[in-house]
Amino acid sequence: MVDKLVVTLPLPDAVMVMLRERFDVSAWNEAEAIPETTLQDWVQVSDAILCSVGNPISAATIARAAGRLKVISTISVGVDHIDTDAATAAGIPVGHTPGVLTDSTADMALALMLACTRRIAEADRFVRAGAWSESWSAGTFLGKDLSRSTVGLIGLGPIGQAVAKRVRGFGADVIAWNRTSKDVPGVSAVSLDDLFERSDIVSVHAAMTSDTRHLVSAQRLASMKDSAILINTARGGLVDEQALINELDSGRLYAGLDVFEEEPLPKESPLMGLDNVVLAPHLGSATAATRQAMMERALANLEAGFSDEPIPFCVNPDVYKKL
Ligand code: DGY
C-alpha cells in the first residue's frame, strides 16, 4: 500500500517534489488555512500529517484519523496547535523540530529590541514619507541604549538563554523568571512581578499552555515602567493583546511583536495604526538555513513514523510505552 500523507500548508516546490516521489500526497496549497472539514476528510484515509503552527490539529481531527494515522509531524518547535493529549490517547506520536531554531529566534528578539530602542520602523516611515528636512537634529527619534537597560526574560529555555547571552554581550543587566528555578550565569532570578516592575525591556520566551495563557496580563502590563518595551517572539496567547493595545494606545509602552493572538493579524487590528509598536509576521525561525534544518527534522519524524519506528524528535514519547 502507498503511504498517504496530508500536507496542511503550501511548501517550497523542491520539498513537494521530494514528498511526491516518496508518498501519495494530499496538499493544501492556498494562503488561507486549510478548513477543518477538509482536513478531517483527508486524514481519514491518511497515514501521516505534515503541518505547522497555523494549522490546528484538534481532538476531533485526531478522532477521525485514529486507527490509521501513524504520525503527526509539525515543522515547528511549538506544538500548542496540536491536541497532544488526544494524540497520546490515540497512540499517535507527535514530532516537532527542537534545537535548530534557537539562535534564529533569539536573533529576532534582539532585532525587535533594537528596532524598538532605536525606533527604526518609525524612522524608516519618516524618511520614506519625505519628512526628513533637517540634515541632523539634536532631538529627533531619541531612543534608549540597550547597554543601559535592564532586560527581563520570561522563560529560560534554550531561546531565553540564547537571548540572555546576546543582551549580556550588549552590556545590559539581565533578570529572569522561569517556571522551575534555573541557574544561568550572569542572569539574576526574580519573581514575575519584580521582573515586570524592574525591566526596561521584557522579552517573552515561555511555552504556550493553558497555564501560561495571558501570563502577560493587564495587571502586569500596568506595572511596567513608563516607556518600557515588551518583546514577544513566543506565542501571541501569552499576552493579553487587548490590554497591551490599551497601554500602547495611551502611549505609555512600546512593543515589538512577531506573534499575535490571531494570525495572520487581522487588517482591522488597532495595532496596525499605532506608531509605538514594531510588527512582524511570525518570522522568528525565518532564515533559509533554519527552515531547511526544521524541514529535515520534520521529514525525519515522518520517515520514522511511516516505518513504525520511534520518531527522533517526539513530544509524547509515552505513546511508545504503551506498545
Ligand atoms: C515554532 O517553531 O514554534 C515557531 O513559532 C515557528 O517557527
PDB file of N, CA and C in Angstrom, residues 157-190:
ATOM      1  N   GLY A 157      14.354  28.752  28.813  1.00  0.00           N
ATOM      2  CA  GLY A 157      14.636  27.580  27.976  1.00  0.00           C
ATOM      3  C   GLY A 157      15.758  27.949  27.018  1.00  0.00           C
ATOM      4  N   PRO A 158      16.021  27.109  26.008  1.00  0.00           N
ATOM      5  CA  PRO A 158      17.118  27.395  25.092  1.00  0.00           C
ATOM      6  C   PRO A 158      17.030  28.782  24.452  1.00  0.00           C
ATOM      7  N   ILE A 159      15.829  29.220  24.057  1.00  0.00           N
ATOM      8  CA  ILE A 159      15.727  30.524  23.384  1.00  0.00           C
ATOM      9  C   ILE A 159      15.959  31.657  24.395  1.00  0.00           C
ATOM     10  N   GLY A 160      15.353  31.554  25.573  1.00  0.00           N
ATOM     11  CA  GLY A 160      15.571  32.570  26.606  1.00  0.00           C
ATOM     12  C   GLY A 160      17.053  32.690  26.934  1.00  0.00           C
ATOM     13  N   GLN A 161      17.729  31.544  27.056  1.00  0.00           N
ATOM     14  CA  GLN A 161      19.167  31.582  27.381  1.00  0.00           C
ATOM     15  C   GLN A 161      19.981  32.202  26.242  1.00  0.00           C
ATOM     16  N   ALA A 162      19.590  31.912  25.009  1.00  0.00           N
ATOM     17  CA  ALA A 162      20.311  32.490  23.859  1.00  0.00           C
ATOM     18  C   ALA A 162      20.111  34.005  23.815  1.00  0.00           C
ATOM     19  N   VAL A 163      18.926  34.475  24.222  1.00  0.00           N
ATOM     20  CA  VAL A 163      18.686  35.922  24.278  1.00  0.00           C
ATOM     21  C   VAL A 163      19.519  36.528  25.407  1.00  0.00           C
ATOM     22  N   ALA A 164      19.586  35.825  26.552  1.00  0.00           N
ATOM     23  CA  ALA A 164      20.389  36.318  27.691  1.00  0.00           C
ATOM     24  C   ALA A 164      21.831  36.542  27.252  1.00  0.00           C
ATOM     25  N   LYS A 165      22.384  35.552  26.535  1.00  0.00           N
ATOM     26  CA  LYS A 165      23.772  35.655  26.068  1.00  0.00           C
ATOM     27  C   LYS A 165      23.952  36.889  25.177  1.00  0.00           C
ATOM     28  N   ARG A 166      23.001  37.105  24.293  1.00  0.00           N
ATOM     29  CA  ARG A 166      23.105  38.232  23.357  1.00  0.00           C
ATOM     30  C   ARG A 166      23.011  39.576  24.089  1.00  0.00           C
ATOM     31  N   VAL A 167      22.007  39.734  24.957  1.00  0.00           N
ATOM     32  CA  VAL A 167      21.844  41.057  25.582  1.00  0.00           C
ATOM     33  C   VAL A 167      22.956  41.326  26.592  1.00  0.00           C
ATOM     34  N   ARG A 168      23.509  40.285  27.193  1.00  0.00           N
ATOM     35  CA  ARG A 168      24.678  40.488  28.066  1.00  0.00           C
ATOM     36  C   ARG A 168      25.846  41.012  27.232  1.00  0.00           C
ATOM     37  N   GLY A 169      25.964  40.497  26.015  1.00  0.00           N
ATOM     38  CA  GLY A 169      27.005  40.982  25.099  1.00  0.00           C
ATOM     39  C   GLY A 169      26.853  42.465  24.785  1.00  0.00           C
ATOM     40  N   PHE A 170      25.624  42.968  24.859  1.00  0.00           N
ATOM     41  CA  PHE A 170      25.380  44.399  24.631  1.00  0.00           C
ATOM     42  C   PHE A 170      25.590  45.211  25.913  1.00  0.00           C
ATOM     43  N   GLY A 171      25.841  44.535  27.013  1.00  0.00           N
ATOM     44  CA  GLY A 171      26.095  45.239  28.277  1.00  0.00           C
ATOM     45  C   GLY A 171      24.866  45.462  29.130  1.00  0.00           C
ATOM     46  N   ALA A 172      23.744  44.839  28.780  1.00  0.00           N
ATOM     47  CA  ALA A 172      22.523  45.017  29.577  1.00  0.00           C
ATOM     48  C   ALA A 172      22.590  44.193  30.861  1.00  0.00           C
ATOM     49  N   ASP A 173      21.843  44.628  31.883  1.00  0.00           N
ATOM     50  CA  ASP A 173      21.625  43.779  33.064  1.00  0.00           C
ATOM     51  C   ASP A 173      20.500  42.815  32.719  1.00  0.00           C
ATOM     52  N   VAL A 174      20.653  41.559  33.120  1.00  0.00           N
ATOM     53  CA  VAL A 174      19.634  40.583  32.745  1.00  0.00           C
ATOM     54  C   VAL A 174      19.019  39.968  34.003  1.00  0.00           C
ATOM     55  N   ILE A 175      17.696  40.053  34.093  1.00  0.00           N
ATOM     56  CA  ILE A 175      16.965  39.371  35.152  1.00  0.00           C
ATOM     57  C   ILE A 175      15.991  38.417  34.465  1.00  0.00           C
ATOM     58  N   ALA A 176      15.576  37.371  35.178  1.00  0.00           N
ATOM     59  CA  ALA A 176      14.708  36.394  34.504  1.00  0.00           C
ATOM     60  C   ALA A 176      13.815  35.667  35.488  1.00  0.00           C
ATOM     61  N   TRP A 177      12.707  35.210  34.941  1.00  0.00           N
ATOM     62  CA  TRP A 177      11.803  34.326  35.685  1.00  0.00           C
ATOM     63  C   TRP A 177      11.627  33.059  34.857  1.00  0.00           C
ATOM     64  N   ASN A 178      11.710  31.918  35.537  1.00  0.00           N
ATOM     65  CA  ASN A 178      11.436  30.642  34.876  1.00  0.00           C
ATOM     66  C   ASN A 178      10.513  29.831  35.783  1.00  0.00           C
ATOM     67  N   ARG A 179       9.679  29.016  35.179  1.00  0.00           N
ATOM     68  CA  ARG A 179       8.702  28.230  35.958  1.00  0.00           C
ATOM     69  C   ARG A 179       9.404  27.386  37.025  1.00  0.00           C
ATOM     70  N   THR A 180      10.500  26.726  36.642  1.00  0.00           N
ATOM     71  CA  THR A 180      11.300  25.985  37.618  1.00  0.00           C
ATOM     72  C   THR A 180      12.623  26.729  37.760  1.00  0.00           C
ATOM     73  N   SER A 181      13.242  26.663  38.955  1.00  0.00           N
ATOM     74  CA  SER A 181      14.428  27.519  39.143  1.00  0.00           C
ATOM     75  C   SER A 181      15.567  27.038  38.240  1.00  0.00           C
ATOM     76  N   LYS A 182      16.271  28.001  37.658  1.00  0.00           N
ATOM     77  CA  LYS A 182      17.347  27.680  36.714  1.00  0.00           C
ATOM     78  C   LYS A 182      18.499  28.639  36.955  1.00  0.00           C
ATOM     79  N   ASP A 183      19.693  28.087  37.083  1.00  0.00           N
ATOM     80  CA  ASP A 183      20.864  28.905  37.348  1.00  0.00           C
ATOM     81  C   ASP A 183      21.577  29.183  36.027  1.00  0.00           C
ATOM     82  N   VAL A 184      21.470  30.402  35.554  1.00  0.00           N
ATOM     83  CA  VAL A 184      22.140  30.751  34.292  1.00  0.00           C
ATOM     84  C   VAL A 184      23.154  31.856  34.601  1.00  0.00           C
ATOM     85  N   PRO A 185      24.455  31.644  34.270  1.00  0.00           N
ATOM     86  CA  PRO A 185      25.480  32.633  34.604  1.00  0.00           C
ATOM     87  C   PRO A 185      25.128  34.025  34.076  1.00  0.00           C
ATOM     88  N   GLY A 186      25.274  35.030  34.959  1.00  0.00           N
ATOM     89  CA  GLY A 186      25.035  36.415  34.554  1.00  0.00           C
ATOM     90  C   GLY A 186      23.572  36.807  34.530  1.00  0.00           C
ATOM     91  N   VAL A 187      22.703  35.907  34.979  1.00  0.00           N
ATOM     92  CA  VAL A 187      21.262  36.199  34.957  1.00  0.00           C
ATOM     93  C   VAL A 187      20.727  36.077  36.392  1.00  0.00           C
ATOM     94  N   SER A 188      20.085  37.145  36.894  1.00  0.00           N
ATOM     95  CA  SER A 188      19.533  37.083  38.256  1.00  0.00           C
ATOM     96  C   SER A 188      18.085  36.623  38.202  1.00  0.00           C
ATOM     97  N   ALA A 189      17.778  35.620  39.025  1.00  0.00           N
ATOM     98  CA  ALA A 189      16.404  35.106  39.089  1.00  0.00           C
ATOM     99  C   ALA A 189      15.553  36.057  39.929  1.00  0.00           C
ATOM    100  N   VAL A 190      14.379  36.394  39.446  1.00  0.00           N
ATOM    101  CA  VAL A 190      13.460  37.281  40.181  1.00  0.00           C
ATOM    102  C   VAL A 190      12.048  36.722  40.066  1.00  0.00           C
TER     103      VAL A 190
END
